[in-house]
Amino acid sequence: MKRCDLCDCLAKLYCESNEANLCWQCDTYVHSANLLAAKHSRTLLCHVCQSLTPWTGTGPQLVPTVSGCNSCVSNLSCKEERSSEAGDHVGDNIDVDEEE
Ligand SMILES: [Zn+2]
Ligand SMILES: [Zn+2]
Ligand SMILES: [Zn+2]
């Protein structure tokens, strides 16, 4: 399990510039600090296996999304299993750009 380098909870994304695994909260904290930090490109981690996904984002704050790596996404599309993560309030702001 990858953990957030700052607060030790589950890592949700990886910042290449910082070489750090971060959760949503710490991502916002770190990347809203200044304009340069907001330009960091962050790669979302798969919510199943925590490997890097094709999804990236920049800006002071990333909208929390559930993302999967290629292998997990293809697995899930067969099984249609929807596991609700306890204590993980994603909200109804899910905004994934599904670009090919
Ligand atoms: Zn954190
Ligand atoms: Zn960063
Ligand atoms: Zn995965």
Tab-separated table of N, CA and C and ligand atoms in Angstrom:
chain	number	residue	atom	x	y	z
A	1	MET	N	0.827	-1.205	0.000
A	1	MET	CA	0.000	0.000	0.000
A	1	MET	C	0.865	1.260	0.000
A	2	LYS	N	0.571	2.137	-0.889
A	2	LYS	CA	1.273	3.412	-0.890
A	2	LYS	C	0.559	4.363	0.058
A	3	ARG	N	1.339	5.062	0.833
A	3	ARG	CA	0.750	6.001	1.773
A	3	ARG	C	1.215	7.419	1.459
A	4	CYS	N	0.363	8.342	1.822
A	4	CYS	CA	0.684	9.745	1.649
A	4	CYS	C	1.975	10.065	2.411
A	5	ASP	N	2.891	10.749	1.737
A	5	ASP	CA	4.174	11.051	2.371
A	5	ASP	C	4.040	12.059	3.509
A	6	LEU	N	2.943	12.781	3.532
A	6	LEU	CA	2.798	13.824	4.534
A	6	LEU	C	1.971	13.390	5.735
A	7	CYS	N	0.852	12.729	5.498
A	7	CYS	CA	-0.041	12.448	6.620
A	7	CYS	C	-0.259	10.964	6.839
A	8	ASP	N	0.349	10.123	5.993
A	8	ASP	CA	0.316	8.684	6.241
A	8	ASP	C	-1.023	8.023	5.948
A	9	CYS	N	-1.966	8.738	5.378
A	9	CYS	CA	-3.174	8.022	4.971
A	9	CYS	C	-2.988	7.526	3.538
A	10	LEU	N	-3.999	6.915	2.996
A	10	LEU	CA	-3.873	6.258	1.711
A	10	LEU	C	-3.536	7.262	0.595
A	11	ALA	N	-2.495	6.955	-0.166
A	11	ALA	CA	-2.112	7.852	-1.252
A	11	ALA	C	-3.093	7.749	-2.407
A	12	LYS	N	-3.445	8.898	-2.962
A	12	LYS	CA	-4.399	8.926	-4.066
A	12	LYS	C	-3.752	9.373	-5.369
A	13	LEU	N	-2.614	9.995	-5.272
A	13	LEU	CA	-1.962	10.479	-6.479
A	13	LEU	C	-0.466	10.612	-6.236
A	14	TYR	N	0.256	10.787	-7.345
A	14	TYR	CA	1.703	10.891	-7.273
A	14	TYR	C	2.142	12.157	-7.989
A	15	CYS	N	2.931	12.965	-7.305
A	15	CYS	CA	3.467	14.169	-7.925
A	15	CYS	C	4.901	13.905	-8.358
A	16	GLU	N	5.126	13.967	-9.673
A	16	GLU	CA	6.462	13.707	-10.200
A	16	GLU	C	7.451	14.765	-9.734
A	17	SER	N	7.016	16.011	-9.740
A	17	SER	CA	7.919	17.101	-9.394
A	17	SER	C	8.403	16.994	-7.959
A	18	ASN	N	7.519	16.579	-7.086
A	18	ASN	CA	7.887	16.409	-5.680
A	18	ASN	C	8.395	15.007	-5.383
A	19	GLU	N	8.214	14.106	-6.339
A	19	GLU	CA	8.495	12.689	-6.093
A	19	GLU	C	7.815	12.243	-4.809
A	20	ALA	N	6.519	12.537	-4.719
A	20	ALA	CA	5.797	12.262	-3.480
A	20	ALA	C	4.441	11.649	-3.775
A	21	ASN	N	4.074	10.686	-2.972
A	21	ASN	CA	2.709	10.179	-2.970
A	21	ASN	C	1.882	11.052	-2.039
A	22	LEU	N	0.690	11.415	-2.482
A	22	LEU	CA	-0.125	12.337	-1.698
A	22	LEU	C	-1.578	11.884	-1.664
A	23	CYS	N	-2.274	12.261	-0.599
A	23	CYS	CA	-3.725	12.097	-0.562
A	23	CYS	C	-4.343	13.387	-1.095
A	24	TRP	N	-5.651	13.414	-1.239
A	24	TRP	CA	-6.304	14.604	-1.806
A	24	TRP	C	-6.046	15.839	-0.954
A	25	GLN	N	-6.180	15.672	0.343
A	25	GLN	CA	-6.007	16.814	1.243
A	25	GLN	C	-4.618	17.414	1.133
A	26	CYS	N	-3.602	16.548	1.199
A	26	CYS	CA	-2.238	17.058	1.173
A	26	CYS	C	-1.883	17.569	-0.209
A	27	ASP	N	-2.473	16.978	-1.234
A	27	ASP	CA	-2.259	17.491	-2.582
A	27	ASP	C	-2.711	18.941	-2.661
A	28	THR	N	-3.894	19.209	-2.151
A	28	THR	CA	-4.412	20.574	-2.150
A	28	THR	C	-3.515	21.482	-1.316
A	29	TYR	N	-3.122	20.972	-0.179
A	29	TYR	CA	-2.265	21.754	0.719
A	29	TYR	C	-0.953	22.120	0.035
A	30	VAL	N	-0.311	21.136	-0.568
A	30	VAL	CA	1.001	21.349	-1.177
A	30	VAL	C	0.894	22.220	-2.424
A	31	HIS	N	-0.121	21.941	-3.243
A	31	HIS	CA	-0.146	22.566	-4.563
A	31	HIS	C	-0.928	23.864	-4.626
A	32	SER	N	-1.582	24.219	-3.539
A	32	SER	CA	-2.202	25.545	-3.516
A	32	SER	C	-1.274	26.552	-2.839
A	33	ALA	N	-0.083	26.097	-2.463
A	33	ALA	CA	0.839	26.972	-1.746
A	33	ALA	C	1.350	28.103	-2.632
A	34	ASN	N	1.630	27.805	-3.882
A	34	ASN	CA	2.098	28.852	-4.795
A	34	ASN	C	1.833	28.450	-6.237
A	35	LEU	N	2.035	29.401	-7.145
A	35	LEU	CA	1.691	29.181	-8.546
A	35	LEU	C	2.558	28.113	-9.196
A	36	LEU	N	3.818	28.067	-8.800
A	36	LEU	CA	4.706	27.057	-9.380
A	36	LEU	C	4.254	25.661	-9.000
A	37	ALA	N	3.896	25.501	-7.747
A	37	ALA	CA	3.455	24.181	-7.288
A	37	ALA	C	2.168	23.775	-8.001
A	38	ALA	N	1.308	24.741	-8.277
A	38	ALA	CA	0.042	24.430	-8.930
A	38	ALA	C	0.257	23.884	-10.336
A	39	LYS	N	1.430	24.133	-10.899
A	39	LYS	CA	1.714	23.644	-12.255
A	39	LYS	C	2.205	22.203	-12.274
A	40	HIS	N	2.470	21.659	-11.118
A	40	HIS	CA	2.928	20.275	-11.069
A	40	HIS	C	1.885	19.355	-11.701
A	41	SER	N	2.348	18.467	-12.536
A	41	SER	CA	1.460	17.471	-13.104
A	41	SER	C	1.401	16.272	-12.170
A	42	ARG	N	0.196	15.944	-11.726
A	42	ARG	CA	0.042	14.814	-10.809
A	42	ARG	C	-0.651	13.652	-11.494
A	43	THR	N	-0.145	12.489	-11.226
A	43	THR	CA	-0.715	11.277	-11.791
A	43	THR	C	-1.574	10.590	-10.751
A	44	LEU	N	-2.812	10.308	-11.123
A	44	LEU	CA	-3.709	9.641	-10.179
A	44	LEU	C	-3.301	8.186	-10.017
A	45	LEU	N	-3.464	7.672	-8.823
A	45	LEU	CA	-3.181	6.265	-8.562
A	45	LEU	C	-4.465	5.449	-8.689
A	46	CYS	N	-4.302	4.265	-9.202
A	46	CYS	CA	-5.428	3.340	-9.315
A	46	CYS	C	-6.040	3.103	-7.938
A	47	HIS	N	-7.377	3.177	-7.848
A	47	HIS	CA	-8.011	3.006	-6.537
A	47	HIS	C	-8.014	1.545	-6.107
A	48	VAL	N	-7.670	0.654	-7.016
A	48	VAL	CA	-7.632	-0.761	-6.668
A	48	VAL	C	-6.216	-1.190	-6.292
A	49	CYS	N	-5.266	-0.966	-7.174
A	49	CYS	CA	-3.928	-1.515	-6.951
A	49	CYS	C	-2.880	-0.423	-6.729
A	50	GLN	N	-3.293	0.823	-6.843
A	50	GLN	CA	-2.421	1.972	-6.580
A	50	GLN	C	-1.245	2.089	-7.529
A	51	SER	N	-1.334	1.489	-8.683
A	51	SER	CA	-0.319	1.779	-9.693
A	51	SER	C	-0.733	3.045	-10.437
A	52	LEU	N	0.199	3.608	-11.188
A	52	LEU	CA	-0.087	4.863	-11.869
A	52	LEU	C	-1.094	4.645	-12.989
A	53	THR	N	-2.019	5.571	-13.120
A	53	THR	CA	-3.027	5.494	-14.175
A	53	THR	C	-2.684	6.494	-15.272
A	54	PRO	N	-3.380	6.446	-16.404
A	54	PRO	CA	-3.150	7.449	-17.459
A	54	PRO	C	-3.682	8.820	-17.085
A	55	TRP	N	-4.404	8.933	-15.979
A	55	TRP	CA	-5.038	10.204	-15.641
A	55	TRP	C	-4.045	11.129	-14.940
A	56	THR	N	-3.950	12.338	-15.432
A	56	THR	CA	-3.117	13.332	-14.774
A	56	THR	C	-3.915	14.612	-14.600
A	57	GLY	N	-3.427	15.466	-13.725
A	57	GLY	CA	-4.103	16.737	-13.523
A	57	GLY	C	-3.125	17.778	-13.042
A	58	THR	N	-3.454	19.036	-13.300
A	58	THR	CA	-2.670	20.140	-12.770
A	58	THR	C	-3.612	21.140	-12.127
A	59	GLY	N	-3.044	22.127	-11.471
A	59	GLY	CA	-3.865	23.145	-10.829
A	59	GLY	C	-3.688	23.078	-9.334
A	60	PRO	N	-4.186	24.092	-8.635
A	60	PRO	CA	-4.006	24.143	-7.184
A	60	PRO	C	-4.756	23.030	-6.471
A	61	GLN	N	-5.775	22.511	-7.089
A	61	GLN	CA	-6.601	21.509	-6.421
A	61	GLN	C	-7.183	20.561	-7.450
A	62	LEU	N	-6.974	19.269	-7.224
A	62	LEU	CA	-7.588	18.283	-8.104
A	62	LEU	C	-8.917	17.845	-7.515
A	63	VAL	N	-9.905	17.677	-8.364
A	63	VAL	CA	-11.188	17.171	-7.901
A	63	VAL	C	-11.022	15.680	-7.611
A	64	PRO	N	-11.354	15.259	-6.408
A	64	PRO	CA	-11.213	13.836	-6.085
A	64	PRO	C	-12.016	12.954	-7.029
A	65	THR	N	-11.341	12.043	-7.668
A	65	THR	CA	-12.017	11.130	-8.576
A	65	THR	C	-11.573	9.715	-8.266
A	66	VAL	N	-12.382	8.779	-8.668
A	66	VAL	CA	-11.987	7.376	-8.570
A	66	VAL	C	-11.440	6.975	-9.926
A	67	SER	N	-10.185	6.565	-9.935
A	67	SER	CA	-9.569	6.227	-11.204
A	67	SER	C	-8.954	4.840	-11.119
A	68	GLY	N	-8.911	4.190	-12.245
A	68	GLY	CA	-8.335	2.854	-12.287
A	68	GLY	C	-7.271	2.766	-13.357
A	69	CYS	N	-6.269	1.917	-13.125
A	69	CYS	CA	-5.256	1.685	-14.150
A	69	CYS	C	-5.886	0.825	-15.252
A	70	ASN	N	-5.179	0.680	-16.340
A	70	ASN	CA	-5.745	-0.027	-17.488
A	70	ASN	C	-6.192	-1.442	-17.149
A	71	SER	N	-5.377	-2.163	-16.392
A	71	SER	CA	-5.730	-3.558	-16.120
A	71	SER	C	-6.925	-3.649	-15.184
A	72	CYS	N	-6.973	-2.786	-14.164
A	72	CYS	CA	-8.098	-2.846	-13.238
A	72	CYS	C	-9.386	-2.371	-13.890
A	73	VAL	N	-9.302	-1.377	-14.748
A	73	VAL	CA	-10.499	-0.894	-15.421
A	73	VAL	C	-11.094	-1.990	-16.286
A	74	SER	N	-10.250	-2.716	-16.986
A	74	SER	CA	-10.783	-3.784	-17.839
A	74	SER	C	-11.304	-4.937	-16.994
A	75	ASN	N	-10.681	-5.185	-15.848
A	75	ASN	CA	-11.223	-6.188	-14.931
A	75	ASN	C	-12.595	-5.787	-14.432
A	76	LEU	N	-12.706	-4.522	-13.993
A	76	LEU	CA	-13.938	-4.063	-13.388
A	76	LEU	C	-15.081	-4.057	-14.386
A	77	SER	N	-14.792	-3.732	-15.635
A	77	SER	CA	-15.865	-3.622	-16.606
A	77	SER	C	-16.501	-4.987	-16.864
A	78	CYS	N	-15.754	-6.052	-16.613
A	78	CYS	CA	-16.347	-7.384	-16.735
A	78	CYS	C	-17.191	-7.720	-15.525
A	79	LYS	N	-16.641	-7.437	-14.356
A	79	LYS	CA	-17.301	-7.895	-13.132
A	79	LYS	C	-18.428	-6.979	-12.689
A	80	GLU	N	-18.299	-5.705	-12.983
A	80	GLU	CA	-19.281	-4.740	-12.506
A	80	GLU	C	-19.418	-4.754	-10.994
A	81	GLU	N	-18.306	-4.843	-10.331
A	81	GLU	CA	-18.358	-4.807	-8.876
A	81	GLU	C	-18.218	-3.378	-8.405
A	82	ARG	N	-19.123	-2.973	-7.562
A	82	ARG	CA	-19.033	-1.616	-7.047
A	82	ARG	C	-18.809	-1.676	-5.550
A	83	SER	N	-17.569	-1.529	-5.183
A	83	SER	CA	-17.263	-1.534	-3.762
A	83	SER	C	-17.233	-0.090	-3.275
A	84	SER	N	-18.076	0.205	-2.321
A	84	SER	CA	-18.082	1.559	-1.779
A	84	SER	C	-17.013	1.664	-0.705
A	85	GLU	N	-16.127	2.603	-0.879
A	85	GLU	CA	-15.053	2.767	0.076
A	85	GLU	C	-15.570	3.473	1.318
A	86	ALA	N	-15.473	2.802	2.430
A	86	ALA	CA	-15.960	3.374	3.675
A	86	ALA	C	-15.086	4.542	4.094
A	87	GLY	N	-15.724	5.604	4.525
A	87	GLY	CA	-14.995	6.755	5.038
A	87	GLY	C	-14.346	7.596	3.954
A	88	ASP	N	-14.583	7.283	2.724
A	88	ASP	CA	-13.982	8.055	1.643
A	88	ASP	C	-15.075	8.859	0.955
A	89	HIS	N	-15.243	10.083	1.387
A	89	HIS	CA	-16.323	10.889	0.852
A	89	HIS	C	-15.895	11.588	-0.420
A	90	VAL	N	-16.221	10.992	-1.514
A	90	VAL	CA	-15.827	11.561	-2.796
A	90	VAL	C	-16.787	12.675	-3.194
A	91	GLY	N	-18.022	12.584	-2.733
A	91	GLY	CA	-18.995	13.604	-3.081
A	91	GLY	C	-19.570	13.367	-4.456
A	92	ASP	N	-20.417	14.281	-4.898
A	92	ASP	CA	-21.006	14.094	-6.220
A	92	ASP	C	-20.312	14.938	-7.264
A	93	ASN	N	-19.074	15.267	-6.980
A	93	ASN	CA	-18.307	16.099	-7.901
A	93	ASN	C	-17.399	15.270	-8.799
A	94	ILE	N	-17.802	14.058	-9.074
A	94	ILE	CA	-16.945	13.185	-9.876
A	94	ILE	C	-16.890	13.706	-11.306
A	95	ASP	N	-15.700	13.929	-11.775
A	95	ASP	CA	-15.514	14.613	-13.043
A	95	ASP	C	-14.331	13.994	-13.774
A	96	VAL	N	-14.567	12.886	-14.406
A	96	VAL	CA	-13.482	12.204	-15.120
A	96	VAL	C	-13.643	12.449	-16.611
A	97	ASP	N	-12.608	12.986	-17.195
A	97	ASP	CA	-12.619	13.164	-18.642
A	97	ASP	C	-12.224	11.861	-19.304
A	98	GLU	N	-13.180	11.227	-19.888
A	98	GLU	CA	-12.861	9.943	-20.507
A	98	GLU	C	-12.468	10.158	-21.950
A	99	GLU	N	-11.215	10.575	-22.099
A	99	GLU	CA	-10.708	10.761	-23.449
A	99	GLU	C	-9.919	9.542	-23.864
A	100	GLU	N	-10.045	9.213	-25.119
A	100	GLU	CA	-9.284	8.063	-25.600
A	100	GLU	C	-7.828	8.408	-25.686
B	1	ZN	ZN	-1.973	13.255	3.116
B	2	ZN	ZN	3.935	18.696	-6.623
B	3	ZN	ZN	-5.048	-1.010	-10.880
